[in-house]
mmCIF file of C-alpha atoms in Angstrom:
data_model
loop_
_atom_site.group_PDB
_atom_site.id
_atom_site.type_symbol
_atom_site.label_atom_id
_atom_site.label_comp_id
_atom_site.label_asym_id
_atom_site.label_seq_id
_atom_site.Cartn_x
_atom_site.Cartn_y
_atom_site.Cartn_z
ATOM 1 C CA MET A 1 -29.958 55.886 168.255
ATOM 2 C CA VAL A 2 -32.705 58.388 168.906
ATOM 3 C CA MET A 3 -36.136 57.054 168.019
ATOM 4 C CA LEU A 4 -39.567 56.160 169.311
ATOM 5 C CA VAL A 5 -41.779 53.344 168.073
ATOM 6 C CA ALA A 6 -45.548 53.194 168.562
ATOM 7 C CA LEU A 7 -47.151 49.738 168.426
ATOM 8 C CA SER A 8 -50.801 49.625 167.423
ATOM 9 C CA ARG A 9 -53.327 47.717 165.332
ATOM 10 C CA THR A 10 -53.743 50.590 162.879
ATOM 11 C CA HIS A 11 -51.462 51.177 159.918
ATOM 12 C CA VAL A 12 -51.017 54.882 159.221
ATOM 13 C CA PRO A 13 -49.155 55.411 155.948
ATOM 14 C CA PRO A 14 -46.736 58.314 156.478
ATOM 15 C CA ARG A 15 -47.715 60.326 153.418
ATOM 16 C CA ALA A 16 -46.408 63.883 153.196
ATOM 17 C CA LEU A 17 -49.869 65.053 152.162
ATOM 18 C CA HIS A 18 -51.254 63.987 155.565
ATOM 19 C CA LEU A 19 -48.178 64.579 157.725
ATOM 20 C CA ARG A 20 -47.625 68.210 156.730
ATOM 21 C CA PRO A 21 -50.879 69.563 158.241
ATOM 22 C CA ALA A 22 -50.461 67.411 161.372
ATOM 23 C CA LEU A 23 -46.931 68.719 161.909
ATOM 24 C CA ALA A 24 -48.053 72.292 161.119
ATOM 25 C CA GLU A 25 -50.668 71.961 163.855
ATOM 26 C CA THR A 26 -48.128 70.505 166.283
ATOM 27 C CA PHE A 27 -45.492 73.132 165.467
ATOM 28 C CA PRO A 28 -47.451 76.321 164.616
ATOM 29 C CA GLY A 29 -45.743 78.574 162.094
ATOM 30 C CA HIS A 30 -43.732 75.699 160.613
ATOM 31 C CA PHE A 31 -44.314 73.100 157.896
ATOM 32 C CA ARG A 32 -46.152 75.564 155.682
ATOM 33 C CA PRO A 33 -47.290 74.214 152.310
ATOM 34 C CA HIS A 34 -44.445 75.654 150.248
ATOM 35 C CA GLY A 35 -41.671 75.193 152.844
ATOM 36 C CA GLU A 36 -41.578 78.925 153.507
ATOM 37 C CA ASP A 37 -39.859 78.478 156.884
ATOM 38 C CA GLY A 38 -37.416 75.838 155.570
ATOM 39 C CA SER A 39 -39.169 72.940 157.335
ATOM 40 C CA PHE A 40 -40.614 70.321 155.025
ATOM 41 C CA VAL A 41 -42.045 66.815 154.685
ATOM 42 C CA ILE A 42 -41.563 64.680 151.580
ATOM 43 C CA ASP A 43 -42.486 61.135 150.712
ATOM 44 C CA GLY A 44 -39.571 58.762 151.039
ATOM 45 C CA PRO A 45 -38.391 56.239 148.478
ATOM 46 C CA GLU A 46 -40.865 53.707 149.883
ATOM 47 C CA VAL A 47 -43.810 56.040 149.319
ATOM 48 C CA ALA A 48 -46.432 54.166 151.359
ATOM 49 C CA GLU A 49 -44.040 53.320 154.190
ATOM 50 C CA GLN A 50 -41.675 56.252 154.732
ATOM 51 C CA ALA A 51 -41.495 60.045 154.878
ATOM 52 C CA ILE A 52 -38.523 62.351 155.325
ATOM 53 C CA VAL A 53 -38.818 65.431 157.531
ATOM 54 C CA LYS A 54 -36.609 68.481 157.937
ATOM 55 C CA SER A 55 -37.541 70.518 160.986
ATOM 56 C CA LEU A 56 -36.222 74.016 161.602
ATOM 57 C CA VAL A 57 -38.454 74.412 164.641
ATOM 58 C CA PRO A 58 -36.444 76.205 167.349
ATOM 59 C CA GLY A 59 -35.589 73.666 170.058
ATOM 60 C CA ALA A 60 -36.836 70.752 167.928
ATOM 61 C CA ALA A 61 -34.681 70.861 164.816
ATOM 62 C CA GLY A 62 -33.167 68.117 162.694
ATOM 63 C CA PHE A 63 -33.695 65.591 159.937
ATOM 64 C CA PHE A 64 -35.956 62.610 160.634
ATOM 65 C CA THR A 65 -37.564 59.640 158.945
ATOM 66 C CA ILE A 66 -41.047 58.436 159.729
ATOM 67 C CA HIS A 67 -41.688 54.752 158.994
ATOM 68 C CA SER A 68 -44.899 52.789 159.179
ATOM 69 C CA ALA A 69 -45.459 49.102 158.546
ATOM 70 C CA HIS A 70 -47.914 46.252 158.862
ATOM 71 C CA GLY A 71 -46.590 43.435 161.027
ATOM 72 C CA ARG A 72 -45.048 42.956 164.422
ATOM 73 C CA TYR A 73 -42.097 45.171 165.265
ATOM 74 C CA SER A 74 -39.220 42.685 165.117
ATOM 75 C CA ASP A 75 -37.281 43.782 168.206
ATOM 76 C CA VAL A 76 -40.180 43.103 170.575
ATOM 77 C CA SER A 77 -39.499 39.382 170.906
ATOM 78 C CA LYS A 78 -35.684 39.360 170.644
ATOM 79 C CA ALA A 79 -33.199 39.260 173.520
ATOM 80 C CA PRO A 80 -31.575 41.379 174.918
ATOM 81 C CA GLY A 81 -34.192 43.890 173.797
ATOM 82 C CA ARG A 82 -36.938 41.802 175.375
ATOM 83 C CA ILE A 83 -39.518 43.795 177.339
ATOM 84 C CA ALA A 84 -39.116 42.863 181.015
ATOM 85 C CA ASP A 85 -42.783 43.123 182.023
ATOM 86 C CA PRO A 86 -44.546 39.970 180.726
ATOM 87 C CA ALA A 87 -47.957 41.658 180.465
ATOM 88 C CA LEU A 88 -46.497 44.585 178.522
ATOM 89 C CA GLN A 89 -44.600 42.195 176.250
ATOM 90 C CA ARG A 90 -47.789 40.225 175.509
ATOM 91 C CA LEU A 91 -49.544 43.503 174.713
ATOM 92 C CA ALA A 92 -46.675 44.526 172.429
ATOM 93 C CA MET A 93 -46.661 41.149 170.670
ATOM 94 C CA ALA A 94 -50.417 41.456 170.006
ATOM 95 C CA GLN A 95 -50.004 44.661 167.999
ATOM 96 C CA THR A 96 -50.048 44.252 164.229
ATOM 97 C CA CYS A 97 -48.581 47.587 163.050
ATOM 98 C CA TRP A 98 -45.887 50.029 164.033
ATOM 99 C CA LEU A 99 -44.932 53.644 163.439
ATOM 100 C CA SER A 100 -41.446 54.973 164.158
ATOM 101 C CA ILE A 101 -39.889 58.398 164.120
ATOM 102 C CA ASP A 102 -36.119 58.192 163.765
ATOM 103 C CA PHE A 103 -33.446 60.831 164.178
ATOM 104 C CA VAL A 104 -31.127 61.130 161.169
ATOM 105 C CA HIS A 105 -29.151 64.328 161.807
ATOM 106 C CA THR A 106 -29.220 67.520 163.814
ATOM 107 C CA TRP A 107 -27.002 70.569 163.957
ATOM 108 C CA GLY A 108 -27.894 71.167 167.595
ATOM 109 C CA PRO A 109 -27.989 69.036 170.734
ATOM 110 C CA THR A 110 -29.702 65.641 170.520
ATOM 111 C CA THR A 111 -32.258 66.922 173.023
ATOM 112 C CA GLU A 112 -33.724 68.849 170.077
ATOM 113 C CA ALA A 113 -34.170 65.588 168.186
ATOM 114 C CA TYR A 114 -35.891 63.990 171.188
ATOM 115 C CA ARG A 115 -38.132 67.037 171.521
ATOM 116 C CA PHE A 116 -39.253 66.830 167.890
ATOM 117 C CA ILE A 117 -39.751 63.055 168.009
ATOM 118 C CA ALA A 118 -41.756 63.173 171.244
ATOM 119 C CA ARG A 119 -44.091 65.936 170.097
ATOM 120 C CA ALA A 120 -44.547 64.448 166.629
ATOM 121 C CA MET A 121 -45.238 60.984 168.080
ATOM 122 C CA ALA A 122 -47.864 62.414 170.430
ATOM 123 C CA ARG A 123 -49.649 63.806 167.377
ATOM 124 C CA LEU A 124 -49.096 60.998 164.864
ATOM 125 C CA ALA A 125 -49.494 57.810 166.920
ATOM 126 C CA PRO A 126 -52.818 56.127 166.114
ATOM 127 C CA ALA A 127 -55.571 56.341 168.720
ATOM 128 C CA ASP A 128 -55.280 52.614 169.402
ATOM 129 C CA THR A 129 -51.534 52.698 170.140
ATOM 130 C CA ALA A 130 -50.899 50.283 173.000
ATOM 131 C CA VAL A 131 -47.133 50.376 173.601
ATOM 132 C CA LEU A 132 -44.347 52.913 173.112
ATOM 133 C CA LEU A 133 -40.811 51.587 172.615
ATOM 134 C CA ARG A 134 -37.592 53.506 172.973
ATOM 135 C CA PRO A 135 -34.887 51.511 171.167
ATOM 136 C CA PRO A 136 -32.088 50.518 171.452
ATOM 137 C CA THR A 137 -32.527 49.783 175.158
ATOM 138 C CA GLN A 138 -36.070 48.646 174.401
ATOM 139 C CA GLY A 139 -37.477 50.715 177.199
ATOM 140 C CA ALA A 140 -41.220 50.232 176.908
ATOM 141 C CA ALA A 141 -44.313 51.851 178.359
ATOM 142 C CA ALA A 142 -48.036 51.398 178.012
ATOM 143 C CA PHE A 143 -49.246 54.121 175.658
ATOM 144 C CA ASP A 144 -52.055 55.873 177.480
ATOM 145 C CA GLU A 145 -53.426 59.413 177.540
ATOM 146 C CA PRO A 146 -51.048 60.646 180.292
ATOM 147 C CA LEU A 147 -48.080 59.364 178.244
ATOM 148 C CA ARG A 148 -49.418 61.051 175.089
ATOM 149 C CA LYS A 149 -49.683 64.333 177.053
ATOM 150 C CA ARG A 150 -46.102 63.979 178.374
ATOM 151 C CA LEU A 151 -44.876 63.375 174.835
ATOM 152 C CA ALA A 152 -46.830 66.376 173.531
ATOM 153 C CA ALA A 153 -45.177 68.536 176.188
ATOM 154 C CA ALA A 154 -41.795 66.938 175.384
ATOM 155 C CA GLU A 155 -41.367 65.989 179.029
ATOM 156 C CA ASP A 156 -38.762 63.407 180.019
ATOM 157 C CA VAL A 157 -36.403 64.623 177.297
ATOM 158 C CA PRO A 158 -32.892 63.427 178.245
#
C-alpha cells in the first residue's frame, strides 16, 4: 500500500474545484482546467470526502484518491499499527481530522506514486497538520516545516 495520511484539526474537503489549482501550482504545466495534458482531478462518489486524480506528470504519474474526513484516523490506536513514541501517539490521538492520498495504479515504478503523493501532501496538508502517517507499517513523524519541505522535494522516496 502506498499512501500518506496527514492528521490535523482542520477538515479540508477534497473538492476538484480547489484541488486542481493547488496541483497545477505544485506540478506546473499539468492539471490545466480542461485536462489538456491528460492529468485531471474529479470529485469522487463521496463528493465532500473524496477526489480522484490522474497524474501524467513525468516522474510522478499514476491514479490516486484523496480522502478527507472528520474524526480520528482509526489505525492510530490499533495494534500492531500503534505508534511507538507515546508523545507522538498522544499527539496523533488528539487530532480530529485526517487527509490521505492513496495510490491506486501506476504504469511506471511505484517510486513515481510516492513522488506524486509526497509532493501533493506537502501542498494539500492543512497548516495545522501535527502528524504524518505512512501506513501500513504505521511509520509516523511529527509534521513540521522541515518535513513539509522534504515532502515537497520528494526526498526519502523509496
